Amino acid sequence: MVKPLYREILTVGIATGVVLLTQDRPFPWSFWTAVGASLLLPVRLRWPWLASLLCVPAVAGGLGWAPALVAQYRLGRKEKSIPIQLFWVVLQTVAAIAPVLLTESIPLGSLLLATAFAFGLAGAPTALGALVTTRKDLTRSLYETRRARAAELEAQETSARAAERARIAREIHDAVGHHATLIAVESAALAATATDPAVRETALRLRALAKESLSEMRAALGLLNSDTSYPSLQELIDRARVAGVSVTLSETGDAPLSPAVSRALFRVVQEALTNVTKHAPGATVTVTVDRSSPVRVSVVNGPGTLPALDEGGGAGLHGLSERVRLAGGTLTTSYRADGGFSVSAVLPPGKSKVDGQDSTFGGGARSSATA
């Protein structure tokens, strides 16, 4: 509040000082109209048009250009209509030229020159004020656009994470629901065949608990059963080769993996190959899988040799990052110096509960040559 007050006092003081220092006073009323217009400049903060109007007689008296420049600048800052801005510029110009026409006889050339000078003197601060306002509006619009874009990207990332969580929830439903259903069925069979009342009661209670657990899980997940089976990693590579992708698969290690880690590993390779077919057609791809502790998977492709099929960015990597994170691992993506792209993940090994084997990938060769 203090700074604007000091700035306003300085503005009024400078305009008034210019008027007081002017020795030439063409008309008796020139001095007082100019001083009055200078002292009343603060009204421009609320009514810019009124300040410009008060400067008209001062400009006509020949001493009012100092306050007029300030008033016209404010008018340009606040007035959005170009015709109205032009009206006030023309009015100031007429006010400056009319007394000359009434009191003196000057050649046409001199008159045109004086008119152009007065028009420029009134129009320059008005145009400057309009340009400053336009720049401020454009800066604000750019900021809003950037903020909207950031919000959009955040929404896309959130949506991708939500979709990945939904897929994981369906897989949990399938895996846990299957076993809970078997428990309920076998408990019912035991209750039907048991001769001991205590055993039958326990079996029925176990069946009820299994059904209740299954219902609560379905309610919590909000999902229906769905097919979440996966092909083997070798089958995925073979499909990519049939699609025309030149891909080499190399696998080492034989540690059994948990279903969650197996699915995450599969998704990493699948999403990376999908991105290659869309963004780098014709590129050579190397898939490296190390089934040790921790599990490491890397998909590296060179630059594409064919036009990209899809230049737009998707949400696949965001969802993939979320899946890897929920499996306890980390995902890293980066551009390569040769123009290619790298996708790599580090996952905890875990143990599969199905015969100590990978429940998602059915074996597969440990290495294969480039197609």
PDB file of N, CA, C and O in Angstrom, residues 37-93:
ATOM      1  N   ALA A  37      -5.301  19.510 -14.180  1.00  0.00           N
ATOM      2  CA  ALA A  37      -5.249  18.173 -14.776  1.00  0.00           C
ATOM      3  C   ALA A  37      -4.166  17.317 -14.120  1.00  0.00           C
ATOM      4  O   ALA A  37      -4.342  16.106 -13.925  1.00  0.00           O
ATOM      5  N   SER A  38      -3.046  17.944 -13.742  1.00  0.00           N
ATOM      6  CA  SER A  38      -1.968  17.192 -13.090  1.00  0.00           C
ATOM      7  C   SER A  38      -2.373  16.740 -11.697  1.00  0.00           C
ATOM      8  O   SER A  38      -2.130  15.593 -11.301  1.00  0.00           O
ATOM      9  N   LEU A  39      -2.989  17.669 -10.929  1.00  0.00           N
ATOM     10  CA  LEU A  39      -3.380  17.330  -9.565  1.00  0.00           C
ATOM     11  C   LEU A  39      -4.506  16.303  -9.519  1.00  0.00           C
ATOM     12  O   LEU A  39      -4.632  15.559  -8.524  1.00  0.00           O
ATOM     13  N   LEU A  40      -5.316  16.259 -10.559  1.00  0.00           N
ATOM     14  CA  LEU A  40      -6.442  15.316 -10.592  1.00  0.00           C
ATOM     15  C   LEU A  40      -6.109  14.000 -11.294  1.00  0.00           C
ATOM     16  O   LEU A  40      -7.003  13.203 -11.569  1.00  0.00           O
ATOM     17  N   LEU A  41      -4.829  13.774 -11.572  1.00  0.00           N
ATOM     18  CA  LEU A  41      -4.435  12.524 -12.234  1.00  0.00           C
ATOM     19  C   LEU A  41      -4.837  11.264 -11.455  1.00  0.00           C
ATOM     20  O   LEU A  41      -5.095  10.214 -12.071  1.00  0.00           O
ATOM     21  N   PRO A  42      -4.891  11.263 -10.105  1.00  0.00           N
ATOM     22  CA  PRO A  42      -5.289  10.034  -9.398  1.00  0.00           C
ATOM     23  C   PRO A  42      -6.657   9.492  -9.802  1.00  0.00           C
ATOM     24  O   PRO A  42      -6.915   8.291  -9.613  1.00  0.00           O
ATOM     25  N   VAL A  43      -7.537  10.344 -10.375  1.00  0.00           N
ATOM     26  CA  VAL A  43      -8.858   9.829 -10.768  1.00  0.00           C
ATOM     27  C   VAL A  43      -8.730   8.811 -11.902  1.00  0.00           C
ATOM     28  O   VAL A  43      -9.670   8.029 -12.146  1.00  0.00           O
ATOM     29  N   ARG A  44      -7.603   8.793 -12.601  1.00  0.00           N
ATOM     30  CA  ARG A  44      -7.442   7.858 -13.721  1.00  0.00           C
ATOM     31  C   ARG A  44      -7.421   6.413 -13.239  1.00  0.00           C
ATOM     32  O   ARG A  44      -7.697   5.483 -14.015  1.00  0.00           O
ATOM     33  N   LEU A  45      -7.064   6.204 -11.942  1.00  0.00           N
ATOM     34  CA  LEU A  45      -6.990   4.844 -11.422  1.00  0.00           C
ATOM     35  C   LEU A  45      -8.354   4.172 -11.412  1.00  0.00           C
ATOM     36  O   LEU A  45      -8.451   2.936 -11.536  1.00  0.00           O
ATOM     37  N   ARG A  46      -9.409   4.983 -11.298  1.00  0.00           N
ATOM     38  CA  ARG A  46     -10.771   4.418 -11.309  1.00  0.00           C
ATOM     39  C   ARG A  46     -11.515   4.769 -12.580  1.00  0.00           C
ATOM     40  O   ARG A  46     -12.260   3.946 -13.120  1.00  0.00           O
ATOM     41  N   TRP A  47     -11.342   5.986 -13.066  1.00  0.00           N
ATOM     42  CA  TRP A  47     -12.036   6.424 -14.287  1.00  0.00           C
ATOM     43  C   TRP A  47     -11.003   6.974 -15.268  1.00  0.00           C
ATOM     44  O   TRP A  47     -10.773   8.200 -15.311  1.00  0.00           O
ATOM     45  N   PRO A  48     -10.368   6.144 -16.053  1.00  0.00           N
ATOM     46  CA  PRO A  48      -9.349   6.624 -16.999  1.00  0.00           C
ATOM     47  C   PRO A  48      -9.897   7.650 -17.989  1.00  0.00           C
ATOM     48  O   PRO A  48      -9.209   8.608 -18.343  1.00  0.00           O
ATOM     49  N   TRP A  49     -11.148   7.441 -18.424  1.00  0.00           N
ATOM     50  CA  TRP A  49     -11.732   8.367 -19.393  1.00  0.00           C
ATOM     51  C   TRP A  49     -11.894   9.764 -18.806  1.00  0.00           C
ATOM     52  O   TRP A  49     -11.755  10.777 -19.521  1.00  0.00           O
ATOM     53  N   LEU A  50     -12.189   9.851 -17.489  1.00  0.00           N
ATOM     54  CA  LEU A  50     -12.367  11.159 -16.860  1.00  0.00           C
ATOM     55  C   LEU A  50     -11.044  11.911 -16.797  1.00  0.00           C
ATOM     56  O   LEU A  50     -10.996  13.139 -17.039  1.00  0.00           O
ATOM     57  N   ALA A  51      -9.948  11.203 -16.499  1.00  0.00           N
ATOM     58  CA  ALA A  51      -8.643  11.856 -16.475  1.00  0.00           C
ATOM     59  C   ALA A  51      -8.268  12.377 -17.864  1.00  0.00           C
ATOM     60  O   ALA A  51      -7.735  13.488 -18.003  1.00  0.00           O
ATOM     61  N   SER A  52      -8.566  11.588 -18.913  1.00  0.00           N
ATOM     62  CA  SER A  52      -8.289  12.050 -20.277  1.00  0.00           C
ATOM     63  C   SER A  52      -9.144  13.261 -20.629  1.00  0.00           C
ATOM     64  O   SER A  52      -8.685  14.201 -21.289  1.00  0.00           O
ATOM     65  N   LEU A  53     -10.388  13.254 -20.156  1.00  0.00           N
ATOM     66  CA  LEU A  53     -11.269  14.386 -20.433  1.00  0.00           C
ATOM     67  C   LEU A  53     -10.769  15.651 -19.742  1.00  0.00           C
ATOM     68  O   LEU A  53     -10.814  16.755 -20.331  1.00  0.00           O
ATOM     69  N   LEU A  54     -10.281  15.531 -18.511  1.00  0.00           N
ATOM     70  CA  LEU A  54      -9.762  16.701 -17.794  1.00  0.00           C
ATOM     71  C   LEU A  54      -8.503  17.259 -18.452  1.00  0.00           C
ATOM     72  O   LEU A  54      -8.178  18.444 -18.279  1.00  0.00           O
ATOM     73  N   CYS A  55      -7.801  16.400 -19.206  1.00  0.00           N
ATOM     74  CA  CYS A  55      -6.578  16.853 -19.872  1.00  0.00           C
ATOM     75  C   CYS A  55      -6.859  17.564 -21.192  1.00  0.00           C
ATOM     76  O   CYS A  55      -5.953  18.217 -21.746  1.00  0.00           O
ATOM     77  N   VAL A  56      -8.089  17.450 -21.723  1.00  0.00           N
ATOM     78  CA  VAL A  56      -8.407  18.074 -23.019  1.00  0.00           C
ATOM     79  C   VAL A  56      -8.219  19.591 -22.982  1.00  0.00           C
ATOM     80  O   VAL A  56      -7.525  20.164 -23.838  1.00  0.00           O
ATOM     81  N   PRO A  57      -8.827  20.331 -22.005  1.00  0.00           N
ATOM     82  CA  PRO A  57      -8.584  21.779 -21.982  1.00  0.00           C
ATOM     83  C   PRO A  57      -7.129  22.145 -21.693  1.00  0.00           C
ATOM     84  O   PRO A  57      -6.622  23.152 -22.190  1.00  0.00           O
ATOM     85  N   ALA A  58      -6.445  21.285 -20.908  1.00  0.00           N
ATOM     86  CA  ALA A  58      -5.036  21.561 -20.617  1.00  0.00           C
ATOM     87  C   ALA A  58      -4.185  21.417 -21.876  1.00  0.00           C
ATOM     88  O   ALA A  58      -3.274  22.211 -22.130  1.00  0.00           O
ATOM     89  N   VAL A  59      -4.484  20.412 -22.693  1.00  0.00           N
ATOM     90  CA  VAL A  59      -3.769  20.241 -23.956  1.00  0.00           C
ATOM     91  C   VAL A  59      -4.085  21.389 -24.897  1.00  0.00           C
ATOM     92  O   VAL A  59      -3.211  21.903 -25.616  1.00  0.00           O
ATOM     93  N   ALA A  60      -5.356  21.831 -24.902  1.00  0.00           N
ATOM     94  CA  ALA A  60      -5.734  22.963 -25.743  1.00  0.00           C
ATOM     95  C   ALA A  60      -4.989  24.229 -25.324  1.00  0.00           C
ATOM     96  O   ALA A  60      -4.661  25.086 -26.156  1.00  0.00           O
ATOM     97  N   GLY A  61      -4.684  24.354 -24.035  1.00  0.00           N
ATOM     98  CA  GLY A  61      -3.937  25.507 -23.558  1.00  0.00           C
ATOM     99  C   GLY A  61      -2.440  25.411 -23.817  1.00  0.00           C
ATOM    100  O   GLY A  61      -1.710  26.374 -23.556  1.00  0.00           O
ATOM    101  N   GLY A  62      -1.981  24.253 -24.288  1.00  0.00           N
ATOM    102  CA  GLY A  62      -0.582  24.119 -24.659  1.00  0.00           C
ATOM    103  C   GLY A  62       0.331  23.628 -23.555  1.00  0.00           C
ATOM    104  O   GLY A  62       1.513  23.385 -23.787  1.00  0.00           O
ATOM    105  N   LEU A  63      -0.176  23.460 -22.316  1.00  0.00           N
ATOM    106  CA  LEU A  63       0.672  23.035 -21.206  1.00  0.00           C
ATOM    107  C   LEU A  63       0.274  21.676 -20.626  1.00  0.00           C
ATOM    108  O   LEU A  63       0.831  21.259 -19.602  1.00  0.00           O
ATOM    109  N   GLY A  64      -0.659  21.017 -21.241  1.00  0.00           N
ATOM    110  CA  GLY A  64      -1.222  19.811 -20.620  1.00  0.00           C
ATOM    111  C   GLY A  64      -0.702  18.490 -21.122  1.00  0.00           C
ATOM    112  O   GLY A  64      -1.282  17.447 -20.801  1.00  0.00           O
ATOM    113  N   TRP A  65       0.386  18.505 -21.897  1.00  0.00           N
ATOM    114  CA  TRP A  65       0.849  17.233 -22.447  1.00  0.00           C
ATOM    115  C   TRP A  65       1.432  16.305 -21.385  1.00  0.00           C
ATOM    116  O   TRP A  65       1.327  15.075 -21.492  1.00  0.00           O
ATOM    117  N   ALA A  66       2.034  16.837 -20.341  1.00  0.00           N
ATOM    118  CA  ALA A  66       2.608  15.984 -19.293  1.00  0.00           C
ATOM    119  C   ALA A  66       1.533  15.139 -18.604  1.00  0.00           C
ATOM    120  O   ALA A  66       1.634  13.900 -18.556  1.00  0.00           O
ATOM    121  N   PRO A  67       0.457  15.748 -18.075  1.00  0.00           N
ATOM    122  CA  PRO A  67      -0.591  14.907 -17.494  1.00  0.00           C
ATOM    123  C   PRO A  67      -1.332  14.090 -18.555  1.00  0.00           C
ATOM    124  O   PRO A  67      -1.811  12.989 -18.268  1.00  0.00           O
ATOM    125  N   ALA A  68      -1.438  14.595 -19.777  1.00  0.00           N
ATOM    126  CA  ALA A  68      -2.144  13.857 -20.830  1.00  0.00           C
ATOM    127  C   ALA A  68      -1.440  12.542 -21.170  1.00  0.00           C
ATOM    128  O   ALA A  68      -2.089  11.527 -21.428  1.00  0.00           O
ATOM    129  N   LEU A  69      -0.102  12.569 -21.180  1.00  0.00           N
ATOM    130  CA  LEU A  69       0.635  11.337 -21.469  1.00  0.00           C
ATOM    131  C   LEU A  69       0.341  10.268 -20.414  1.00  0.00           C
ATOM    132  O   LEU A  69       0.148   9.086 -20.737  1.00  0.00           O
ATOM    133  N   VAL A  70       0.289  10.678 -19.133  1.00  0.00           N
ATOM    134  CA  VAL A  70      -0.001   9.729 -18.055  1.00  0.00           C
ATOM    135  C   VAL A  70      -1.426   9.201 -18.172  1.00  0.00           C
ATOM    136  O   VAL A  70      -1.683   7.998 -18.036  1.00  0.00           O
ATOM    137  N   ALA A  71      -2.369  10.121 -18.447  1.00  0.00           N
ATOM    138  CA  ALA A  71      -3.772   9.714 -18.551  1.00  0.00           C
ATOM    139  C   ALA A  71      -3.998   8.781 -19.735  1.00  0.00           C
ATOM    140  O   ALA A  71      -4.738   7.794 -19.636  1.00  0.00           O
ATOM    141  N   GLN A  72      -3.378   9.071 -20.866  1.00  0.00           N
ATOM    142  CA  GLN A  72      -3.560   8.226 -22.050  1.00  0.00           C
ATOM    143  C   GLN A  72      -2.946   6.844 -21.860  1.00  0.00           C
ATOM    144  O   GLN A  72      -3.467   5.841 -22.355  1.00  0.00           O
ATOM    145  N   TYR A  73      -1.839   6.772 -21.135  1.00  0.00           N
ATOM    146  CA  TYR A  73      -1.237   5.461 -20.858  1.00  0.00           C
ATOM    147  C   TYR A  73      -2.192   4.604 -20.022  1.00  0.00           C
ATOM    148  O   TYR A  73      -2.392   3.416 -20.299  1.00  0.00           O
ATOM    149  N   ARG A  74      -2.778   5.223 -19.017  1.00  0.00           N
ATOM    150  CA  ARG A  74      -3.730   4.498 -18.181  1.00  0.00           C
ATOM    151  C   ARG A  74      -4.946   4.076 -18.995  1.00  0.00           C
ATOM    152  O   ARG A  74      -5.478   2.973 -18.821  1.00  0.00           O
ATOM    153  N   LEU A  75      -5.384   4.944 -19.880  1.00  0.00           N
ATOM    154  CA  LEU A  75      -6.525   4.618 -20.737  1.00  0.00           C
ATOM    155  C   LEU A  75      -6.208   3.397 -21.611  1.00  0.00           C
ATOM    156  O   LEU A  75      -7.046   2.509 -21.793  1.00  0.00           O
ATOM    157  N   GLY A  76      -4.998   3.376 -22.163  1.00  0.00           N
ATOM    158  CA  GLY A  76      -4.600   2.227 -22.968  1.00  0.00           C
ATOM    159  C   GLY A  76      -4.515   0.946 -22.161  1.00  0.00           C
ATOM    160  O   GLY A  76      -4.794  -0.143 -22.679  1.00  0.00           O
ATOM    161  N   ARG A  77      -4.143   1.056 -20.878  1.00  0.00           N
ATOM    162  CA  ARG A  77      -4.042  -0.133 -20.028  1.00  0.00           C
ATOM    163  C   ARG A  77      -5.411  -0.715 -19.724  1.00  0.00           C
ATOM    164  O   ARG A  77      -5.564  -1.951 -19.679  1.00  0.00           O
ATOM    165  N   LYS A  78      -6.401   0.139 -19.510  1.00  0.00           N
ATOM    166  CA  LYS A  78      -7.682  -0.348 -19.019  1.00  0.00           C
ATOM    167  C   LYS A  78      -8.763  -0.467 -20.090  1.00  0.00           C
ATOM    168  O   LYS A  78      -9.676  -1.274 -19.952  1.00  0.00           O
ATOM    169  N   GLU A  79      -8.687   0.313 -21.137  1.00  0.00           N
ATOM    170  CA  GLU A  79      -9.737   0.302 -22.151  1.00  0.00           C
ATOM    171  C   GLU A  79      -9.436  -0.785 -23.187  1.00  0.00           C
ATOM    172  O   GLU A  79      -8.396  -0.769 -23.843  1.00  0.00           O
ATOM    173  N   LYS A  80     -10.359  -1.729 -23.350  1.00  0.00           N
ATOM    174  CA  LYS A  80     -10.164  -2.834 -24.278  1.00  0.00           C
ATOM    175  C   LYS A  80     -10.598  -2.506 -25.698  1.00  0.00           C
ATOM    176  O   LYS A  80     -10.108  -3.114 -26.654  1.00  0.00           O
ATOM    177  N   SER A  81     -11.498  -1.551 -25.837  1.00  0.00           N
ATOM    178  CA  SER A  81     -12.042  -1.233 -27.163  1.00  0.00           C
ATOM    179  C   SER A  81     -11.089  -0.318 -27.934  1.00  0.00           C
ATOM    180  O   SER A  81     -10.766   0.796 -27.484  1.00  0.00           O
ATOM    181  N   ILE A  82     -10.632  -0.779 -29.092  1.00  0.00           N
ATOM    182  CA  ILE A  82      -9.729   0.027 -29.913  1.00  0.00           C
ATOM    183  C   ILE A  82     -10.427   1.277 -30.446  1.00  0.00           C
ATOM    184  O   ILE A  82      -9.821   2.363 -30.455  1.00  0.00           O
ATOM    185  N   PRO A  83     -11.693   1.209 -30.906  1.00  0.00           N
ATOM    186  CA  PRO A  83     -12.362   2.447 -31.353  1.00  0.00           C
ATOM    187  C   PRO A  83     -12.428   3.521 -30.265  1.00  0.00           C
ATOM    188  O   PRO A  83     -12.260   4.718 -30.549  1.00  0.00           O
ATOM    189  N   ILE A  84     -12.663   3.112 -29.036  1.00  0.00           N
ATOM    190  CA  ILE A  84     -12.716   4.095 -27.948  1.00  0.00           C
ATOM    191  C   ILE A  84     -11.333   4.679 -27.685  1.00  0.00           C
ATOM    192  O   ILE A  84     -11.180   5.902 -27.457  1.00  0.00           O
ATOM    193  N   GLN A  85     -10.320   3.846 -27.717  1.00  0.00           N
ATOM    194  CA  GLN A  85      -8.958   4.352 -27.567  1.00  0.00           C
ATOM    195  C   GLN A  85      -8.646   5.363 -28.665  1.00  0.00           C
ATOM    196  O   GLN A  85      -8.072   6.436 -28.404  1.00  0.00           O
ATOM    197  N   LEU A  86      -9.008   5.036 -29.893  1.00  0.00           N
ATOM    198  CA  LEU A  86      -8.757   5.933 -31.021  1.00  0.00           C
ATOM    199  C   LEU A  86      -9.532   7.238 -30.867  1.00  0.00           C
ATOM    200  O   LEU A  86      -9.026   8.316 -31.231  1.00  0.00           O
ATOM    201  N   PHE A  87     -10.736   7.160 -30.316  1.00  0.00           N
ATOM    202  CA  PHE A  87     -11.531   8.368 -30.099  1.00  0.00           C
ATOM    203  C   PHE A  87     -10.805   9.347 -29.184  1.00  0.00           C
ATOM    204  O   PHE A  87     -10.719  10.557 -29.473  1.00  0.00           O
ATOM    205  N   TRP A  88     -10.247   8.838 -28.078  1.00  0.00           N
ATOM    206  CA  TRP A  88      -9.577   9.735 -27.138  1.00  0.00           C
ATOM    207  C   TRP A  88      -8.266  10.272 -27.717  1.00  0.00           C
ATOM    208  O   TRP A  88      -7.882  11.415 -27.453  1.00  0.00           O
ATOM    209  N   VAL A  89      -7.586   9.463 -28.534  1.00  0.00           N
ATOM    210  CA  VAL A  89      -6.376   9.954 -29.198  1.00  0.00           C
ATOM    211  C   VAL A  89      -6.731  11.097 -30.155  1.00  0.00           C
ATOM    212  O   VAL A  89      -6.058  12.141 -30.191  1.00  0.00           O
ATOM    213  N   VAL A  90      -7.777  10.906 -30.931  1.00  0.00           N
ATOM    214  CA  VAL A  90      -8.204  11.952 -31.885  1.00  0.00           C
ATOM    215  C   VAL A  90      -8.663  13.194 -31.130  1.00  0.00           C
ATOM    216  O   VAL A  90      -8.376  14.336 -31.544  1.00  0.00           O
ATOM    217  N   LEU A  91      -9.366  13.012 -30.013  1.00  0.00           N
ATOM    218  CA  LEU A  91      -9.839  14.158 -29.232  1.00  0.00           C
ATOM    219  C   LEU A  91      -8.668  14.972 -28.699  1.00  0.00           C
ATOM    220  O   LEU A  91      -8.691  16.229 -28.755  1.00  0.00           O
ATOM    221  N   GLN A  92      -7.624  14.304 -28.199  1.00  0.00           N
ATOM    222  CA  GLN A  92      -6.454  15.033 -27.725  1.00  0.00           C
ATOM    223  C   GLN A  92      -5.750  15.751 -28.876  1.00  0.00           C
ATOM    224  O   GLN A  92      -5.248  16.879 -28.720  1.00  0.00           O
ATOM    225  N   THR A  93      -5.730  15.097 -30.028  1.00  0.00           N
ATOM    226  CA  THR A  93      -5.095  15.721 -31.202  1.00  0.00           C
ATOM    227  C   THR A  93      -5.852  16.966 -31.631  1.00  0.00           C
ATOM    228  O   THR A  93      -5.255  18.022 -31.921  1.00  0.00           O
TER     229      THR A  93
END
